[in-house]
Coordinates of C-alpha atoms and ligand atoms in Angstrom, one line a residue:
X1 CA -38.0 7.0 85.3
X2 CA -38.8 9.4 82.8
X3 CA -36.4 8.1 80.6
X4 CA -38.2 4.8 80.1
X5 CA -41.1 6.3 78.2
X6 CA -39.1 7.3 75.6
X7 CA -41.6 7.5 72.7
X8 CA -41.3 5.1 69.5
X9 CA -41.1 7.0 66.4
X10 CA -41.1 4.1 63.9
X11 CA -44.8 4.3 62.9
X12 CA -44.8 7.9 62.2
X13 CA -45.4 7.2 58.5
X14 CA -48.3 5.1 59.4
X15 CA -50.1 7.7 61.5
X16 CA -49.6 10.3 58.6
X17 CA -51.5 7.9 56.2
X18 CA -54.2 7.2 58.6
X19 CA -54.8 11.2 58.9
X20 CA -54.8 11.3 55.3
X21 CA -58.5 10.0 55.4
X22 CA -60.2 7.2 53.9
X23 CA -59.5 5.9 50.7
X24 CA -61.8 3.9 48.4
X25 CA -59.2 1.4 47.6
X26 CA -57.5 -1.4 49.0
X27 CA -54.7 0.1 51.1
X28 CA -51.1 -1.0 50.2
X29 CA -50.7 -1.7 53.9
X30 CA -54.0 -3.8 55.0
X31 CA -54.6 -4.1 58.5
X32 CA -55.3 -7.8 60.0
X33 CA -57.4 -6.6 62.6
X34 CA -59.5 -3.5 63.0
X35 CA -61.5 -2.5 66.2
X36 CA -64.1 0.0 65.7
X37 CA -66.7 1.7 67.8
X38 CA -64.8 1.2 71.2
X39 CA -64.4 3.5 74.2
X40 CA -60.9 2.9 74.1
X41 CA -59.0 4.0 77.1
X42 CA -55.4 4.0 75.7
X43 CA -53.0 4.8 78.9
X44 CA -51.5 7.6 76.9
X45 CA -51.7 11.1 78.1
X46 CA -51.7 12.9 74.5
X47 CA -54.7 10.8 73.3
X48 CA -56.5 9.4 76.4
X49 CA -59.8 8.3 74.4
X50 CA -60.2 6.9 71.0
X51 CA -62.6 4.7 69.1
X52 CA -60.7 2.7 66.7
X53 CA -57.4 0.2 67.0
X54 CA -55.7 -0.9 63.9
X55 CA -53.6 -3.8 64.1
X56 CA -51.1 -5.3 61.5
X57 CA -49.1 -8.4 62.5
X58 CA -48.4 -8.0 66.2
X59 CA -48.1 -4.3 66.1
X60 CA -50.6 -1.4 66.9
X61 CA -50.7 0.7 63.7
X62 CA -53.0 3.2 64.4
X63 CA -55.3 4.6 67.0
X64 CA -57.9 6.9 66.0
X65 CA -60.9 8.8 67.0
X66 CA -62.7 8.3 63.5
X67 CA -63.8 4.9 62.5
X68 CA -63.9 6.1 58.9
X69 CA -60.3 6.5 59.0
X70 CA -60.0 3.2 60.4
X71 CA -61.8 1.6 57.8
X72 CA -59.5 2.9 55.2
X73 CA -56.6 0.0 56.3
X74 CA -59.5 -2.6 55.7
X75 CA -58.5 -5.0 53.1
X76 CA -59.7 -8.5 51.6
X77 CA -58.4 -10.5 54.8
X78 CA -58.8 -8.0 57.5
X79 CA -61.1 -8.7 60.4
X80 CA -63.2 -5.8 61.4
X81 CA -64.9 -5.8 64.8
X82 CA -67.4 -3.8 66.0
X83 CA -67.0 -3.2 69.8
X84 CA -70.7 -1.6 70.3
X85 CA -69.2 1.0 72.6
X86 CA -67.3 -1.5 74.8
X87 CA -64.4 -0.4 77.0
X88 CA -60.9 -1.0 76.1
X89 CA -57.6 -0.9 77.8
X90 CA -54.3 -1.9 77.3
X91 CA -53.8 -5.8 78.2
X92 CA -53.5 -6.3 81.8
X93 CA -50.1 -7.4 83.2
X94 CA -50.0 -9.2 86.0
X95 CA -46.9 -8.3 87.9
X96 CA -46.9 -11.0 90.2
X97 CA -47.7 -14.7 90.0
X98 CA -46.8 -18.2 90.7
X99 CA -47.8 -19.9 87.6
X100 CA -46.8 -23.4 88.7
X101 CA -48.7 -23.5 91.5
X102 CA -51.9 -22.3 89.9
X103 CA -53.2 -25.0 87.8
X104 CA -53.1 -27.6 90.5
X105 CA -55.8 -25.6 91.9
X106 CA -58.1 -25.8 88.7
X107 CA -57.5 -29.3 87.9
X108 CA -56.6 -31.0 91.3
X109 CA -58.4 -30.4 94.3
X110 CA -59.3 -27.0 95.9
X111 CA -60.8 -27.5 99.6
X112 CA -59.3 -24.2 100.8
X113 CA -62.8 -22.7 101.3
X114 CA -64.5 -26.1 102.3
X115 CA -65.2 -26.9 105.6
X116 CA -68.0 -29.7 105.6
X117 CA -68.6 -33.0 104.1
X118 CA -71.2 -31.7 101.4
X119 CA -68.2 -29.2 100.2
X120 CA -65.6 -31.9 100.2
X121 CA -67.9 -34.4 97.9
X122 CA -68.6 -31.6 95.3
X123 CA -65.1 -30.7 94.9
X124 CA -64.1 -34.5 94.5
X125 CA -67.1 -34.4 91.9
X126 CA -65.5 -31.3 90.0
X127 CA -62.3 -32.8 89.9
X128 CA -63.6 -36.1 88.6
X129 CA -64.7 -34.6 85.4
X130 CA -61.0 -33.2 85.1
X131 CA -58.8 -36.1 85.7
X132 CA -58.1 -39.5 83.8
X133 CA -59.6 -42.6 85.5
X134 CA -57.1 -44.0 87.9
X135 CA -55.1 -40.7 88.5
X136 CA -54.5 -39.4 91.9
X137 CA -56.4 -36.7 93.3
X138 CA -54.1 -34.6 95.7
X139 CA -53.7 -31.5 97.3
X140 CA -56.8 -29.8 98.8
X141 CA -55.6 -27.2 101.8
X142 CA -58.8 -28.0 103.7
X143 CA -59.7 -25.8 106.3
X144 CA -57.5 -22.5 105.2
X145 CA -60.5 -20.1 105.8
X146 CA -62.1 -22.1 108.7
X147 CA -59.1 -21.2 110.6
X148 CA -59.0 -17.4 109.9
X149 CA -62.6 -17.6 110.3
X150 CA -61.8 -18.4 113.9
X151 CA -59.9 -15.4 114.6
X152 CA -56.5 -15.2 116.4
X153 CA -58.1 -16.4 119.7
X154 CA -59.3 -19.7 118.2
X155 CA -56.8 -20.4 115.8
X156 CA -54.2 -23.2 116.6
X157 CA -57.0 -24.3 119.1
X158 CA -57.7 -28.1 117.7
X159 CA -60.5 -28.3 119.5
X160 CA -63.8 -30.7 118.6
X161 CA -65.5 -27.8 116.8
X162 CA -63.5 -28.1 114.0
X163 CA -64.6 -30.2 110.7
X164 CA -62.5 -33.2 110.0
X165 CA -63.4 -35.3 106.8
X166 CA -63.4 -39.0 106.8
X167 CA -63.0 -41.6 103.8
X168 CA -66.6 -42.5 103.7
X169 CA -67.8 -39.1 102.6
X170 CA -65.8 -39.6 99.3
X171 CA -65.4 -43.3 98.6
X172 CA -68.2 -43.8 96.6
X173 CA -67.3 -40.8 94.2
X174 CA -63.7 -41.7 94.0
X175 CA -63.8 -45.3 93.7
X176 CA -61.6 -45.3 90.5
X177 CA -59.2 -42.6 92.0
X178 CA -56.9 -43.1 95.1
X179 CA -57.1 -39.6 97.0
X180 CA -54.5 -38.2 99.1
X181 CA -55.5 -34.8 100.5
X182 CA -54.1 -32.4 103.1
X183 CA -55.1 -29.7 105.4
X184 CA -54.1 -26.4 104.7
X185 CA -51.3 -26.8 107.5
X186 CA -50.2 -30.1 106.4
X187 CA -50.9 -31.6 109.7
X188 CA -53.5 -33.9 108.7
X189 CA -54.0 -36.0 105.5
X190 CA -57.2 -37.8 104.1
X191 CA -56.7 -40.9 101.9
X192 CA -59.7 -42.7 100.6
X193 CA -60.2 -46.6 100.5
X194 CA -58.7 -46.9 97.2
X195 CA -55.3 -45.1 98.3
X196 CA -55.3 -47.2 101.5
X197 CA -55.7 -50.3 99.6
X198 CA -53.0 -49.4 97.4
X199 CA -50.9 -48.9 100.5
X200 CA -52.0 -52.3 102.0
X201 CA -53.5 -50.1 105.0
X202 CA -57.1 -50.6 104.8
X203 CA -57.2 -53.9 106.9
X204 CA -53.6 -53.7 108.3
X205 CA -53.4 -49.9 109.9
X206 CA -50.2 -48.9 111.1
X207 CA -48.9 -45.9 113.2
X208 CA -50.1 -42.5 112.4
X209 CA -53.6 -43.6 111.0
X210 CA -56.8 -42.4 113.2
X211 CA -59.3 -45.3 114.1
X212 CA -62.7 -44.9 114.9
X213 CA -64.3 -46.4 118.0
X214 CA -64.7 -49.9 116.3
X215 CA -60.9 -49.8 115.4
X216 CA -61.7 -49.1 111.5
X217 CA -59.2 -46.5 109.9
X218 CA -61.3 -43.4 109.3
X219 CA -58.9 -42.3 106.5
X220 CA -57.3 -39.5 108.5
X221 CA -53.5 -39.7 108.6
X222 CA -51.1 -37.5 110.7
X223 CA -48.2 -35.7 109.4
X224 CA -44.7 -37.6 109.4
X225 CA -46.1 -40.6 110.4
X226 CA -45.2 -44.0 109.0
X227 CA -48.8 -44.3 107.6
X228 CA -48.3 -41.2 105.5
X229 CA -45.1 -42.6 104.2
X230 CA -46.3 -45.7 103.1
X231 CA -49.2 -44.0 101.1
X232 CA -46.6 -41.7 99.5
X233 CA -44.3 -44.5 98.4
X234 CA -47.4 -45.9 96.3
X235 CA -48.6 -42.4 95.1
X236 CA -48.1 -41.9 91.3
X237 CA -46.4 -38.9 90.7
X238 CA -48.1 -36.2 88.4
X239 CA -47.0 -36.8 85.0
X240 CA -45.4 -34.5 82.7
X241 CA -48.5 -34.5 80.5
X242 CA -50.5 -34.2 83.6
X243 CA -48.5 -31.1 84.6
X244 CA -48.9 -29.5 81.1
X245 CA -52.7 -30.0 81.6
X246 CA -52.4 -28.0 84.7
X247 CA -50.5 -25.3 82.8
X248 CA -53.2 -25.5 80.0
X249 CA -55.8 -24.8 82.6
X250 CA -53.8 -21.7 84.1
X251 CA -53.3 -20.6 80.7
X252 CA -57.1 -20.5 80.0
X253 CA -57.9 -18.7 83.2
X254 CA -55.5 -16.0 82.3
X255 CA -56.8 -15.5 78.8
X256 CA -60.3 -15.4 80.4
X257 CA -59.3 -12.8 82.6
X258 CA -57.7 -10.7 79.8
X259 CA -54.1 -10.9 81.2
X260 CA -51.7 -10.6 78.6
X261 CA -48.6 -11.3 80.3
X262 CA -47.6 -12.4 83.6
X263 CA -44.0 -11.8 85.7
X264 CA -44.0 -15.3 87.2
X265 CA -41.8 -16.4 90.1
X266 CA -40.0 -18.9 87.7
X267 CA -38.9 -22.6 88.8
X268 CA -36.6 -24.7 86.3
X269 CA -38.9 -27.2 85.5
X270 CA -41.9 -24.7 84.6
X271 CA -39.4 -22.8 82.5
X272 CA -38.8 -26.0 80.6
X273 CA -42.7 -26.4 80.4
X274 CA -43.3 -22.7 79.1
X275 CA -40.6 -23.4 76.4
X276 CA -42.6 -26.4 75.4
X277 CA -46.0 -25.0 75.4
X278 CA -44.6 -21.8 73.3
X279 CA -43.2 -24.4 70.8
X280 CA -46.5 -26.1 70.4
X281 CA -48.2 -22.5 70.0
X282 CA -50.2 -23.0 72.9
X283 CA -48.5 -20.1 75.1
X284 CA -51.2 -17.3 75.0
X285 CA -49.6 -15.0 77.9
X286 CA -46.1 -13.3 77.7
X287 CA -44.0 -14.7 80.4
X288 CA -41.3 -12.4 82.2
X289 CA -39.4 -15.0 84.3
X290 CA -38.2 -14.2 87.7
X291 CA -35.6 -16.7 88.8
X292 CA -34.1 -16.9 92.5
X293 CA -31.4 -14.2 93.0
X294 CA -29.0 -16.9 94.0
X295 CA -29.2 -18.0 90.3
X296 CA -27.9 -14.7 88.7
X297 CA -24.3 -15.3 88.2
X298 CA -25.1 -19.0 87.3
X299 CA -27.6 -17.7 84.3
X300 CA -24.9 -15.1 83.6
X301 CA -22.1 -17.7 83.1
X302 CA -24.4 -19.4 80.7
X303 CA -25.0 -16.5 78.6
X304 CA -28.2 -15.7 79.9
X305 CA -29.7 -12.0 80.8
X306 CA -32.5 -10.1 81.2
X307 CA -34.7 -10.3 77.9
X308 CA -33.2 -13.3 76.7
X309 CA -35.2 -16.7 76.0
X310 CA -34.3 -19.4 78.7
X311 CA -34.1 -21.7 75.6
X312 CA -32.4 -20.0 72.4
X313 CA -31.0 -17.6 74.3
X314 CA -31.9 -15.1 71.9
X315 CA -34.2 -11.8 72.7
X316 CA -37.7 -12.9 72.7
X317 CA -40.6 -10.6 73.8
X318 CA -42.8 -13.5 74.4
X319 CA -41.0 -15.6 76.9
X320 CA -37.7 -14.4 78.5
X321 CA -35.7 -13.8 81.5
X322 CA -36.9 -10.5 83.7
X323 CA -35.5 -9.8 87.4
X324 CA -34.0 -11.9 89.7
X325 CA -36.5 -12.4 92.7
X326 CA -35.2 -12.2 96.4
X327 CA -36.7 -12.2 99.7
X328 CA -35.6 -10.2 102.7
X329 CA -38.6 -11.5 105.6
X330 CA -41.5 -13.7 106.0
X331 CA -45.0 -13.0 105.4
X332 CA -47.9 -11.5 107.5
X333 CA -49.7 -14.7 107.2
X334 CA -47.6 -16.7 109.7
X335 CA -46.2 -13.9 112.0
X336 CA -43.0 -13.9 110.1
X337 CA -42.9 -10.3 108.3
X338 CA -40.1 -8.2 109.9
X339 CA -40.8 -5.1 112.0
X340 CA -39.3 -2.7 114.2
X341 CA -41.7 -3.6 117.4
X342 CA -43.2 -7.0 117.9
X343 CA -46.6 -8.2 116.9
X344 CA -49.1 -6.9 119.0
X345 CA -50.6 -10.8 119.6
X346 CA -47.2 -12.0 119.9
X347 CA -45.4 -9.8 122.3
X348 CA -41.9 -11.5 121.8
X349 CA -41.9 -11.9 118.0
X350 CA -40.5 -9.1 115.3
X351 CA -40.6 -11.5 112.5
X352 CA -37.9 -13.3 110.9
X353 CA -35.5 -12.8 108.0
X354 CA -34.9 -15.0 104.8
X355 CA -32.1 -16.9 103.5
X356 CA -30.9 -14.5 101.2
X357 CA -30.5 -12.2 104.4
X358 CA -29.6 -14.6 106.7
X359 CA -27.3 -17.4 107.8
X360 CA -28.8 -17.9 111.2
X361 CA -30.5 -21.1 111.8
X362 CA -33.7 -19.4 113.2
X363 CA -33.4 -16.6 110.5
X364 CA -33.2 -14.1 113.5
X365 CA -30.0 -12.6 112.5
X366 CA -30.1 -10.6 109.4
X367 CA -27.1 -10.0 107.1
X368 CA -27.7 -7.6 104.5
X369 CA -24.2 -7.9 103.2
X370 CA -25.2 -11.4 102.0
X371 CA -28.1 -9.8 99.8
X372 CA -25.9 -6.9 98.8
X373 CA -23.2 -9.4 97.5
X374 CA -26.2 -11.5 95.5
X375 CA -27.5 -8.4 93.8
X376 CA -24.2 -7.3 92.7
X377 CA -23.4 -10.8 91.3
X378 CA -26.9 -10.2 89.4
X379 CA -26.4 -6.9 88.2
X380 CA -23.0 -8.2 86.9
X381 CA -25.1 -10.4 84.9
X382 CA -27.4 -7.8 83.7
X383 CA -30.5 -8.6 86.1
X384 CA -32.2 -6.3 88.1
X385 CA -33.3 -7.3 91.7
X386 CA -37.0 -7.6 92.7
X387 CA -37.1 -8.1 96.4
X388 CA -39.9 -9.1 98.7
X389 CA -40.5 -6.9 101.9
X390 CA -43.5 -7.1 104.1
X391 CA -43.0 -6.0 107.1
X392 CA -41.8 -2.2 108.1
X393 CA -38.4 -3.1 109.2
X394 CA -38.1 -5.3 105.7
X395 CA -39.2 -2.7 103.6
X396 CA -37.0 0.0 105.4
X397 CA -34.0 -2.1 105.3
X398 CA -34.6 -2.9 101.7
X399 CA -34.7 0.8 100.9
X400 CA -31.6 1.4 102.9
X401 CA -29.9 -1.4 100.7
X402 CA -31.2 0.2 97.3
X403 CA -30.3 3.6 98.5
X404 CA -26.5 2.2 99.1
X405 CA -26.6 1.0 95.7
X406 CA -27.8 4.1 94.2
X407 CA -25.0 6.0 96.0
X408 CA -22.5 3.8 94.3
X409 CA -23.9 5.1 91.1
X410 CA -26.2 2.1 90.1
X411 CA -29.3 2.8 88.0
X412 CA -32.3 1.5 90.1
X413 CA -34.6 1.7 87.0
X414 CA -37.0 -1.8 87.5
X415 CA -35.8 -2.3 91.0
X416 CA -38.8 -3.4 93.0
X417 CA -40.0 -3.6 96.6
X418 CA -42.2 -6.7 96.4
X419 CA -45.5 -6.4 98.4
X420 CA -44.4 -3.3 100.5
X421 CA -46.9 -4.3 102.9
X422 CA -46.2 -2.0 105.8
X423 CA -44.6 1.2 105.4
X424 CA -43.4 3.6 108.3
X425 CA -44.2 7.0 107.3
X426 CA -40.8 8.3 107.0
X427 CA -40.4 5.6 104.2
X428 CA -43.3 6.7 101.9
X429 CA -41.0 9.2 100.0
X430 CA -38.1 7.1 99.7
X431 CA -39.7 5.3 96.8
X432 CA -40.0 8.4 94.4
X433 CA -36.3 9.7 95.7
X434 CA -34.8 6.2 94.8
X435 CA -36.9 5.6 91.7
X436 CA -37.9 2.2 93.3
X437 CA -41.3 0.7 92.2
X438 CA -43.8 -0.4 95.0
X439 CA -44.9 -3.9 93.3
X440 CA -48.3 -4.2 95.7
X441 CA -50.9 -6.8 95.8
X442 CA -54.4 -5.3 96.3
X443 CA -56.3 -8.6 96.7
X444 CA -54.4 -9.2 99.9
X445 CA -56.5 -6.2 101.4
X446 CA -59.7 -8.2 101.1
X447 CA -58.3 -11.2 102.7
X448 CA -55.8 -9.7 105.2
X449 CA -57.8 -7.3 106.5
X450 CA -59.7 -9.4 108.8
X451 CA -56.5 -10.0 111.2
X452 CA -54.3 -7.3 110.3
X453 CA -55.2 -4.8 113.3
X454 CA -55.2 -7.7 115.9
X455 CA -51.5 -8.7 114.8
X456 CA -49.9 -5.2 114.4
X457 CA -52.3 -2.5 116.0
X458 CA -54.2 0.3 114.3
X459 CA -51.4 2.7 114.2
X460 CA -49.2 0.6 112.1
X461 CA -52.0 -0.7 109.8
X462 CA -52.5 3.0 108.8
X463 CA -49.3 2.0 106.8
X464 CA -50.6 -1.1 105.7
X465 CA -51.5 -1.4 101.7
X466 CA -51.2 2.1 102.0
X467 CA -51.5 2.9 98.0
X468 CA -52.9 6.5 98.1
X469 CA -50.0 7.3 100.5
X470 CA -47.5 5.7 98.1
X471 CA -49.0 7.8 95.0
X472 CA -49.4 11.0 97.4
X473 CA -45.4 10.6 97.5
X474 CA -45.0 9.9 94.0
X475 CA -44.3 6.4 94.3
X476 CA -45.0 4.1 91.2
X477 CA -47.3 1.2 91.7
X478 CA -47.0 -2.0 90.2
X479 CA -49.9 -4.4 90.4
X480 CA -49.9 -8.1 91.1
X481 CA -52.1 -10.9 92.0
X482 CA -49.7 -13.3 93.9
X483 CA -52.1 -16.1 92.3
X484 CA -52.7 -18.6 93.5
X485 CA -51.7 -17.5 96.8
X486 CA -50.3 -19.5 99.8
X487 CA -51.6 -22.6 101.6
X488 CA -53.5 -20.3 103.8
X489 CA -54.9 -18.0 101.6
X490 CA -56.4 -18.1 98.0
X491 CA -55.4 -15.0 96.1
X492 CA -57.8 -14.2 93.0
X493 CA -56.1 -13.6 89.6
X494 CA -59.0 -12.0 87.6
X495 CA -58.1 -8.2 87.4
X496 CA -61.9 -7.3 89.0
X497 CA -60.4 -8.5 92.3
X498 CA -57.5 -6.4 92.4
X499 CA -59.2 -3.2 91.1
X500 CA -62.1 -4.0 93.6
X501 CA -59.8 -4.2 96.3
X502 CA -57.7 -1.1 95.6
X503 CA -60.4 1.2 94.7
X504 CA -62.8 -0.2 97.5
X505 CA -61.0 -1.9 100.1
X506 CA -63.5 -4.2 101.5
X507 CA -63.9 -7.8 101.4
X508 CA -65.8 -9.5 98.7
X509 CA -69.1 -9.1 100.6
X510 CA -68.0 -5.5 100.6
X511 CA -67.4 -5.1 104.1
X512 CA -66.7 -2.9 105.9
X513 CA -69.1 -0.5 104.1
X514 CA -67.0 2.5 103.8
X515 CA -63.5 0.2 103.4
X516 CA -60.9 -0.6 105.7
X517 CA -58.7 2.8 106.2
X518 CA -60.8 4.3 103.3
X519 CA -58.5 7.2 103.1
X520 CA -56.1 4.7 101.1
X521 CA -58.7 3.8 98.3
X522 CA -57.1 4.8 95.0
X523 CA -59.2 5.7 91.7
X524 CA -59.8 3.4 89.2
X525 CA -57.7 5.2 86.7
X526 CA -54.7 4.7 89.0
X527 CA -55.5 0.8 89.5
X528 CA -55.9 0.4 85.6
X529 CA -52.5 2.3 85.3
X530 CA -50.8 0.0 88.0
X531 CA -52.3 -2.9 86.0
X532 CA -51.0 -1.7 82.4
X533 CA -48.3 0.8 81.7
X534 CA -46.8 0.9 85.0
X535 CA -46.2 -3.1 84.7
X536 CA -44.6 -2.7 81.2
X537 CA -42.4 0.0 82.7
X538 CA -41.5 -2.2 85.6
X539 CA -40.3 -4.6 83.3
X540 CA -38.3 -2.2 81.4
X541 CA -40.2 -2.6 78.3
X542 CA -42.5 0.5 78.5
X543 CA -41.4 1.7 75.4
X544 CA -42.5 -1.3 73.2
X545 CA -46.1 -2.3 75.0
X546 CA -48.2 -1.2 78.1
X547 CA -50.5 1.3 76.4
X548 CA -52.5 1.5 73.4
X549 CA -50.3 3.7 71.0
X550 CA -49.2 3.1 67.2
X551 CA -46.0 1.4 67.3
X552 CA -46.7 -0.7 70.3
X553 CA -47.1 -4.5 70.7
X554 CA -50.7 -5.2 70.2
X555 CA -51.8 -6.5 73.6
X556 CA -55.7 -5.4 74.4
X557 CA -58.3 -6.3 76.8
X558 CA -61.8 -5.6 75.8
X559 CA -64.2 -5.2 78.9
X560 CA -67.8 -5.6 79.2
X561 CA -68.5 -2.4 81.0
X562 CA -66.6 0.8 81.3
X563 CA -64.8 0.8 85.0
X564 CA -64.5 4.6 85.1
X565 CA -68.3 5.0 84.9
X566 CA -70.0 2.4 86.8
X567 CA -70.3 2.4 90.4
X568 CA -67.3 1.3 92.4
X569 CA -69.4 -1.2 94.0
X570 CA -70.2 -3.2 90.9
X571 CA -66.5 -3.5 89.9
X572 CA -67.0 -7.3 90.7
X573 CA -69.8 -7.7 88.2
X574 CA -67.2 -6.9 85.2
X575 CA -66.5 -9.6 82.7
X576 CA -63.6 -9.5 79.9
X577 CA -65.4 -10.1 76.6
X578 CA -62.0 -10.3 74.3
X579 CA -58.2 -10.9 74.7
X580 CA -55.7 -9.8 72.2
X581 CA -52.0 -11.0 72.8
X582 CA -49.3 -10.0 70.2
X583 CA -51.9 -9.0 67.9
X584 CA -53.9 -12.6 68.1
X585 CA -57.5 -13.1 69.8
X586 CA -56.8 -15.6 72.3
X587 CA -60.4 -15.3 73.8
X588 CA -63.7 -14.2 73.0
X589 CA -66.3 -14.4 75.5
X590 CA -69.9 -16.1 74.3
X591 CA -72.4 -13.5 74.9
Ligands
ZN601 ZN1 -45.8 -14.3 95.7

């Protein structure tokens, strides 16, 4: 891994000038932006702290302990910002995002935490303020957290105690908007009267509609029914502009969270929207696209490889192809992650494979040769693999496959095990031995701890989200949010949630008090590292960005408090005050 930290020497000249002291004249090389009086945590071992950062164009041109020296770069057009002692870090890089899904939870209905009529009505009012008149309100995923709140015993029990919405709760509010909302498991849908009318179902019910005691449709509609088909057939698909607006809302959320780059699980239609937003000057986060592993050979045949823009085919540090994403197993949330021993609460279930590793119809028989061949095809096209592996067996099989590639002489730089959620004791040292990155999702701890032990027991849970054990064994951590989550769990993207989860290992309500398996808590320093320089290294660009250093790209986040000094219980209070991407201030918080 060491070779990835190669130092950039191109800016030595600027550094030498900086150390010559302040000059009274306008400098030959005036800066565009000077940040003064900061507590700048650079993530560089040679100079861990600084006071001032000088930016020219999109490059950090000096990092200084003395504000006076920084002022020497001031020209007539230089913006000078006094940070008044605020905490500055390299811009946060989110190593795992599903960008395409994120905006719909902002601009369309999000009912994941809603389990009563009042919550439903409130959410409809919120969405009305965003959409144009007549637009469909869709999505929702109601009941996601009601299910988890009930625990495993009650889960799957569709008893009367469960909240179910009806159309009369939302009709008055949504009269100008047809609605088709769904439960988190997509077993039930809710149509308002406007939608029923559009499908001709208000007075003329067909199979699949729930009726009340008077025989009147309540608006609830069952999965796979003729009624659902009818409504879907009249629903207007989201327009291109609405998709773009969802993207814009997601980009705004990223800016406000101090995130300067995402490693996105790319879909072709979203990739085209990124290209359009970039052309419009609206793309305010760098995007490292991770297409599906199966696309490696095709992309290679079209002349694409890692680092190249998906439209121009030229190198582009703002929007470009990154690694190929693959999956070995399922997820914990559905008992699909692959284990050596069965789930404690499902004694016949060991989890399952995914199509990259299995041709079996029920995904019960693994075929690592299949993935081996796909990875080779990707490598030939110049793409490294980033592979999802969650259960202890999934992780072990993936490490075996990487080891096989290493023994063939393949350089494993940039290879990741994505999630690496449950690891056997003997597999921890293998990450360092192979030089494979553990891409982890700390916020999953805050969400999953509620049911983890009842699913895999105490012993196996010791190796779950075991970040300190990974660090003790020399592994490199890469943080990602997995924003916006699955249909059953919402994963927050703001860095405060991820840092809180990794450092405190509690829920958002600070339970359990000492943290879940507290020996696996990591320091704030390690969390910041996993969120900044490590993610640049994980994208094979550690030499050009990811820390605050002269010569690197100017991606900088200003926080309202020093995370290294505050009580860790207060991490969730943190705000981002400023976000700088590629030398541009893309967000400033009003204070
Ligand atoms: Zn994901």
